[in-house]
Amino acid sequence: MQRRLFSGEQEVTSWKTLTVTTHRVIFLAAAGSEQSSTSLMLMKVEWTRIARTHQPLLLLLALLFLVFGLLFSQFSINALIVLFGSAVVTLLAYLASRKVALQIGAGAGRIEVVLDGSQALRNSARDFLDIVDSVAAAAQRGHAIVHHGARA
């Protein structure tokens, strides 16, 4: 699902599944048999972010299941099994909710790329976002954009 460039549009840089051109940021995603392509116009880019998110309430809920399981274990082994199982499932849900993501926002549009936790990848993502910020700022000021985020 490759995007076609506009007349006069040139690629500035690419990183993973993201491409910055002289006019927009393009994100190509594929998961299984599904593919999508999102583009945000550089003139509209409002913010970039690397965010670490998680659901701490799931961790608290898992702890509560474990505590209640221990309290009710005196009365019923079945209660212990059910509550301990619930604690494990809730803990797994919490671990699955943890992520680090690169995000680019423009109005109601948003591009999000989930990253693995490595510091090197986060640094690389931060460098890419610095280029996006630079190119978007130049586009919004009406300056010509050339390769690697420099402006003419």
PDB file of C-alpha atoms in Angstrom:
ATOM      1  CA  MET A   1       0.000   0.000   0.000  1.00  0.00           C
ATOM      2  CA  GLN A   2       2.734   2.417  -1.039  1.00  0.00           C
ATOM      3  CA  ARG A   3       1.686   6.093  -1.197  1.00  0.00           C
ATOM      4  CA  ARG A   4       2.365   8.162  -4.291  1.00  0.00           C
ATOM      5  CA  LEU A   5       4.222  11.422  -3.858  1.00  0.00           C
ATOM      6  CA  PHE A   6       2.678  14.704  -4.974  1.00  0.00           C
ATOM      7  CA  SER A   7       4.166  16.616  -7.878  1.00  0.00           C
ATOM      8  CA  GLY A   8       7.235  18.359  -6.446  1.00  0.00           C
ATOM      9  CA  GLU A   9       7.140  16.332  -3.210  1.00  0.00           C
ATOM     10  CA  GLN A  10      10.395  14.648  -2.148  1.00  0.00           C
ATOM     11  CA  GLU A  11      11.309  12.226   0.594  1.00  0.00           C
ATOM     12  CA  VAL A  12      13.255  13.878   3.411  1.00  0.00           C
ATOM     13  CA  THR A  13      13.930  10.840   5.607  1.00  0.00           C
ATOM     14  CA  SER A  14      12.481   7.477   6.631  1.00  0.00           C
ATOM     15  CA  TRP A  15      12.487   5.495   9.855  1.00  0.00           C
ATOM     16  CA  LYS A  16      10.913   2.061  10.265  1.00  0.00           C
ATOM     17  CA  THR A  17       7.399   2.382   8.758  1.00  0.00           C
ATOM     18  CA  LEU A  18       7.413   6.203   8.744  1.00  0.00           C
ATOM     19  CA  THR A  19       8.437   8.551   5.966  1.00  0.00           C
ATOM     20  CA  VAL A  20       8.801  12.319   6.133  1.00  0.00           C
ATOM     21  CA  THR A  21       8.451  14.146   2.848  1.00  0.00           C
ATOM     22  CA  THR A  22       8.565  17.816   2.017  1.00  0.00           C
ATOM     23  CA  HIS A  23       4.764  17.893   2.469  1.00  0.00           C
ATOM     24  CA  ARG A  24       3.697  15.220   4.981  1.00  0.00           C
ATOM     25  CA  VAL A  25       4.454  12.378   7.388  1.00  0.00           C
ATOM     26  CA  ILE A  26       3.375   8.992   6.018  1.00  0.00           C
ATOM     27  CA  PHE A  27       2.828   5.885   8.165  1.00  0.00           C
ATOM     28  CA  LEU A  28       2.402   2.463   6.569  1.00  0.00           C
ATOM     29  CA  ALA A  29       1.103  -0.272   8.875  1.00  0.00           C
ATOM     30  CA  ALA A  30       0.528  -3.960   8.265  1.00  0.00           C
ATOM     31  CA  ALA A  31      -0.846  -6.483  10.743  1.00  0.00           C
ATOM     32  CA  GLY A  32      -1.734  -9.888   9.388  1.00  0.00           C
ATOM     33  CA  SER A  33      -3.913  -9.406   6.328  1.00  0.00           C
ATOM     34  CA  GLU A  34      -4.764  -5.801   7.208  1.00  0.00           C
ATOM     35  CA  GLN A  35      -2.849  -2.846   5.845  1.00  0.00           C
ATOM     36  CA  SER A  36      -3.307   0.853   6.383  1.00  0.00           C
ATOM     37  CA  SER A  37      -1.659   4.074   5.353  1.00  0.00           C
ATOM     38  CA  THR A  38      -1.994   7.326   7.267  1.00  0.00           C
ATOM     39  CA  SER A  39      -0.553  10.676   6.312  1.00  0.00           C
ATOM     40  CA  LEU A  40      -0.448  13.925   8.237  1.00  0.00           C
ATOM     41  CA  MET A  41       0.259  17.166   6.428  1.00  0.00           C
ATOM     42  CA  LEU A  42       3.368  18.889   7.818  1.00  0.00           C
ATOM     43  CA  MET A  43       1.515  22.216   7.924  1.00  0.00           C
ATOM     44  CA  LYS A  44      -0.910  20.642  10.434  1.00  0.00           C
ATOM     45  CA  VAL A  45       1.532  18.773  12.736  1.00  0.00           C
ATOM     46  CA  GLU A  46       0.959  20.146  16.248  1.00  0.00           C
ATOM     47  CA  TRP A  47       2.953  17.819  18.477  1.00  0.00           C
ATOM     48  CA  THR A  48       5.245  14.810  18.693  1.00  0.00           C
ATOM     49  CA  ARG A  49       5.745  12.557  21.677  1.00  0.00           C
ATOM     50  CA  ILE A  50       7.430   9.444  22.954  1.00  0.00           C
ATOM     51  CA  ALA A  51       5.131   8.164  25.656  1.00  0.00           C
ATOM     52  CA  ARG A  52       5.299   5.308  28.100  1.00  0.00           C
ATOM     53  CA  THR A  53       1.839   4.154  29.123  1.00  0.00           C
ATOM     54  CA  HIS A  54       0.365   1.487  31.391  1.00  0.00           C
ATOM     55  CA  GLN A  55      -2.798   0.757  33.353  1.00  0.00           C
ATOM     56  CA  PRO A  56      -1.829   0.903  37.062  1.00  0.00           C
ATOM     57  CA  LEU A  57      -5.391   0.087  38.148  1.00  0.00           C
ATOM     58  CA  LEU A  58      -4.922  -3.397  36.706  1.00  0.00           C
ATOM     59  CA  LEU A  59      -1.896  -3.887  38.959  1.00  0.00           C
ATOM     60  CA  LEU A  60      -3.911  -2.731  41.976  1.00  0.00           C
ATOM     61  CA  LEU A  61      -6.767  -5.056  41.017  1.00  0.00           C
ATOM     62  CA  ALA A  62      -4.368  -7.997  40.737  1.00  0.00           C
ATOM     63  CA  LEU A  63      -3.033  -7.208  44.208  1.00  0.00           C
ATOM     64  CA  LEU A  64      -6.588  -7.057  45.590  1.00  0.00           C
ATOM     65  CA  PHE A  65      -7.431 -10.442  44.049  1.00  0.00           C
ATOM     66  CA  LEU A  66      -4.314 -11.898  45.660  1.00  0.00           C
ATOM     67  CA  VAL A  67      -5.090 -10.410  49.099  1.00  0.00           C
ATOM     68  CA  PHE A  68      -8.727 -11.577  49.004  1.00  0.00           C
ATOM     69  CA  GLY A  69      -7.568 -14.982  47.800  1.00  0.00           C
ATOM     70  CA  LEU A  70      -5.288 -15.323  50.808  1.00  0.00           C
ATOM     71  CA  LEU A  71      -8.032 -14.131  53.176  1.00  0.00           C
ATOM     72  CA  PHE A  72     -10.644 -16.527  51.774  1.00  0.00           C
ATOM     73  CA  SER A  73      -8.210 -19.464  51.550  1.00  0.00           C
ATOM     74  CA  GLN A  74      -9.074 -20.284  55.169  1.00  0.00           C
ATOM     75  CA  PHE A  75     -12.697 -20.883  54.168  1.00  0.00           C
ATOM     76  CA  SER A  76     -12.477 -22.402  50.694  1.00  0.00           C
ATOM     77  CA  ILE A  77      -9.701 -23.749  48.506  1.00  0.00           C
ATOM     78  CA  ASN A  78     -11.916 -23.023  45.481  1.00  0.00           C
ATOM     79  CA  ALA A  79     -12.015 -19.323  46.396  1.00  0.00           C
ATOM     80  CA  LEU A  80      -8.224 -19.329  46.626  1.00  0.00           C
ATOM     81  CA  ILE A  81      -7.908 -20.925  43.180  1.00  0.00           C
ATOM     82  CA  VAL A  82     -10.423 -18.567  41.544  1.00  0.00           C
ATOM     83  CA  LEU A  83      -8.996 -15.411  43.118  1.00  0.00           C
ATOM     84  CA  PHE A  84      -5.378 -16.434  42.521  1.00  0.00           C
ATOM     85  CA  GLY A  85      -6.238 -17.222  38.883  1.00  0.00           C
ATOM     86  CA  SER A  86      -7.942 -13.843  38.572  1.00  0.00           C
ATOM     87  CA  ALA A  87      -4.833 -12.169  40.014  1.00  0.00           C
ATOM     88  CA  VAL A  88      -2.609 -13.897  37.442  1.00  0.00           C
ATOM     89  CA  VAL A  89      -4.897 -12.981  34.513  1.00  0.00           C
ATOM     90  CA  THR A  90      -5.153  -9.367  35.699  1.00  0.00           C
ATOM     91  CA  LEU A  91      -1.369  -9.158  36.135  1.00  0.00           C
ATOM     92  CA  LEU A  92      -0.906 -10.454  32.579  1.00  0.00           C
ATOM     93  CA  ALA A  93      -3.379  -7.834  31.331  1.00  0.00           C
ATOM     94  CA  TYR A  94      -1.361  -5.159  33.144  1.00  0.00           C
ATOM     95  CA  LEU A  95       1.890  -6.360  31.566  1.00  0.00           C
ATOM     96  CA  ALA A  96       0.224  -6.350  28.135  1.00  0.00           C
ATOM     97  CA  SER A  97      -0.971  -2.769  28.693  1.00  0.00           C
ATOM     98  CA  ARG A  98       2.571  -1.467  29.180  1.00  0.00           C
ATOM     99  CA  LYS A  99       4.002   0.142  26.053  1.00  0.00           C
ATOM    100  CA  VAL A 100       6.302   2.808  24.736  1.00  0.00           C
ATOM    101  CA  ALA A 101       4.999   4.588  21.655  1.00  0.00           C
ATOM    102  CA  LEU A 102       6.090   7.253  19.205  1.00  0.00           C
ATOM    103  CA  GLN A 103       3.173   9.589  18.494  1.00  0.00           C
ATOM    104  CA  ILE A 104       2.618  12.420  16.026  1.00  0.00           C
ATOM    105  CA  GLY A 105      -0.522  14.559  16.205  1.00  0.00           C
ATOM    106  CA  ALA A 106      -2.167  16.906  13.743  1.00  0.00           C
ATOM    107  CA  GLY A 107      -5.642  18.134  14.638  1.00  0.00           C
ATOM    108  CA  ALA A 108      -7.817  15.065  15.155  1.00  0.00           C
ATOM    109  CA  GLY A 109      -5.282  12.907  13.293  1.00  0.00           C
ATOM    110  CA  ARG A 110      -2.683  10.867  15.069  1.00  0.00           C
ATOM    111  CA  ILE A 111       0.040   8.418  14.135  1.00  0.00           C
ATOM    112  CA  GLU A 112       1.215   5.978  16.799  1.00  0.00           C
ATOM    113  CA  VAL A 113       3.993   3.428  16.463  1.00  0.00           C
ATOM    114  CA  VAL A 114       4.495   1.057  19.402  1.00  0.00           C
ATOM    115  CA  LEU A 115       8.180   0.496  20.185  1.00  0.00           C
ATOM    116  CA  ASP A 116       9.919  -2.289  22.011  1.00  0.00           C
ATOM    117  CA  GLY A 117      11.489  -1.182  25.258  1.00  0.00           C
ATOM    118  CA  SER A 118      15.111  -0.884  24.140  1.00  0.00           C
ATOM    119  CA  GLN A 119      16.852   2.403  24.881  1.00  0.00           C
ATOM    120  CA  ALA A 120      18.593   2.412  21.496  1.00  0.00           C
ATOM    121  CA  LEU A 121      15.244   2.251  19.681  1.00  0.00           C
ATOM    122  CA  ARG A 122      13.783   5.007  21.862  1.00  0.00           C
ATOM    123  CA  ASN A 123      16.823   7.192  21.098  1.00  0.00           C
ATOM    124  CA  SER A 124      16.428   6.504  17.395  1.00  0.00           C
ATOM    125  CA  ALA A 125      12.709   7.350  17.612  1.00  0.00           C
ATOM    126  CA  ARG A 126      13.537  10.588  19.448  1.00  0.00           C
ATOM    127  CA  ASP A 127      16.025  11.529  16.705  1.00  0.00           C
ATOM    128  CA  PHE A 128      13.344  10.878  14.076  1.00  0.00           C
ATOM    129  CA  LEU A 129      10.837  13.039  15.970  1.00  0.00           C
ATOM    130  CA  ASP A 130      13.406  15.836  16.124  1.00  0.00           C
ATOM    131  CA  ILE A 131      13.523  15.743  12.314  1.00  0.00           C
ATOM    132  CA  VAL A 132       9.708  15.729  12.125  1.00  0.00           C
ATOM    133  CA  ASP A 133       9.569  18.750  14.445  1.00  0.00           C
ATOM    134  CA  SER A 134      12.206  20.599  12.427  1.00  0.00           C
ATOM    135  CA  VAL A 135      10.620  19.874   9.047  1.00  0.00           C
ATOM    136  CA  ALA A 136       7.099  20.665  10.306  1.00  0.00           C
ATOM    137  CA  ALA A 137       8.266  23.965  11.809  1.00  0.00           C
ATOM    138  CA  ALA A 138       9.971  24.900   8.538  1.00  0.00           C
ATOM    139  CA  ALA A 139       6.844  23.989   6.550  1.00  0.00           C
ATOM    140  CA  GLN A 140       4.642  26.037   8.870  1.00  0.00           C
ATOM    141  CA  ARG A 141       6.941  29.052   8.483  1.00  0.00           C
ATOM    142  CA  GLY A 142       6.791  28.635   4.704  1.00  0.00           C
ATOM    143  CA  HIS A 143      10.472  27.745   4.285  1.00  0.00           C
ATOM    144  CA  ALA A 144      11.657  25.335   1.625  1.00  0.00           C
ATOM    145  CA  ILE A 145      12.447  21.881   2.974  1.00  0.00           C
ATOM    146  CA  VAL A 146      15.429  19.845   1.856  1.00  0.00           C
ATOM    147  CA  HIS A 147      16.733  16.397   2.783  1.00  0.00           C
ATOM    148  CA  HIS A 148      17.447  15.429   6.419  1.00  0.00           C
ATOM    149  CA  GLY A 149      15.333  18.157   7.981  1.00  0.00           C
ATOM    150  CA  ALA A 150      17.521  21.096   7.001  1.00  0.00           C
ATOM    151  CA  ARG A 151      15.840  24.118   5.512  1.00  0.00           C
ATOM    152  CA  ALA A 152      17.012  26.139   2.560  1.00  0.00           C
TER     153      ALA A 152
END
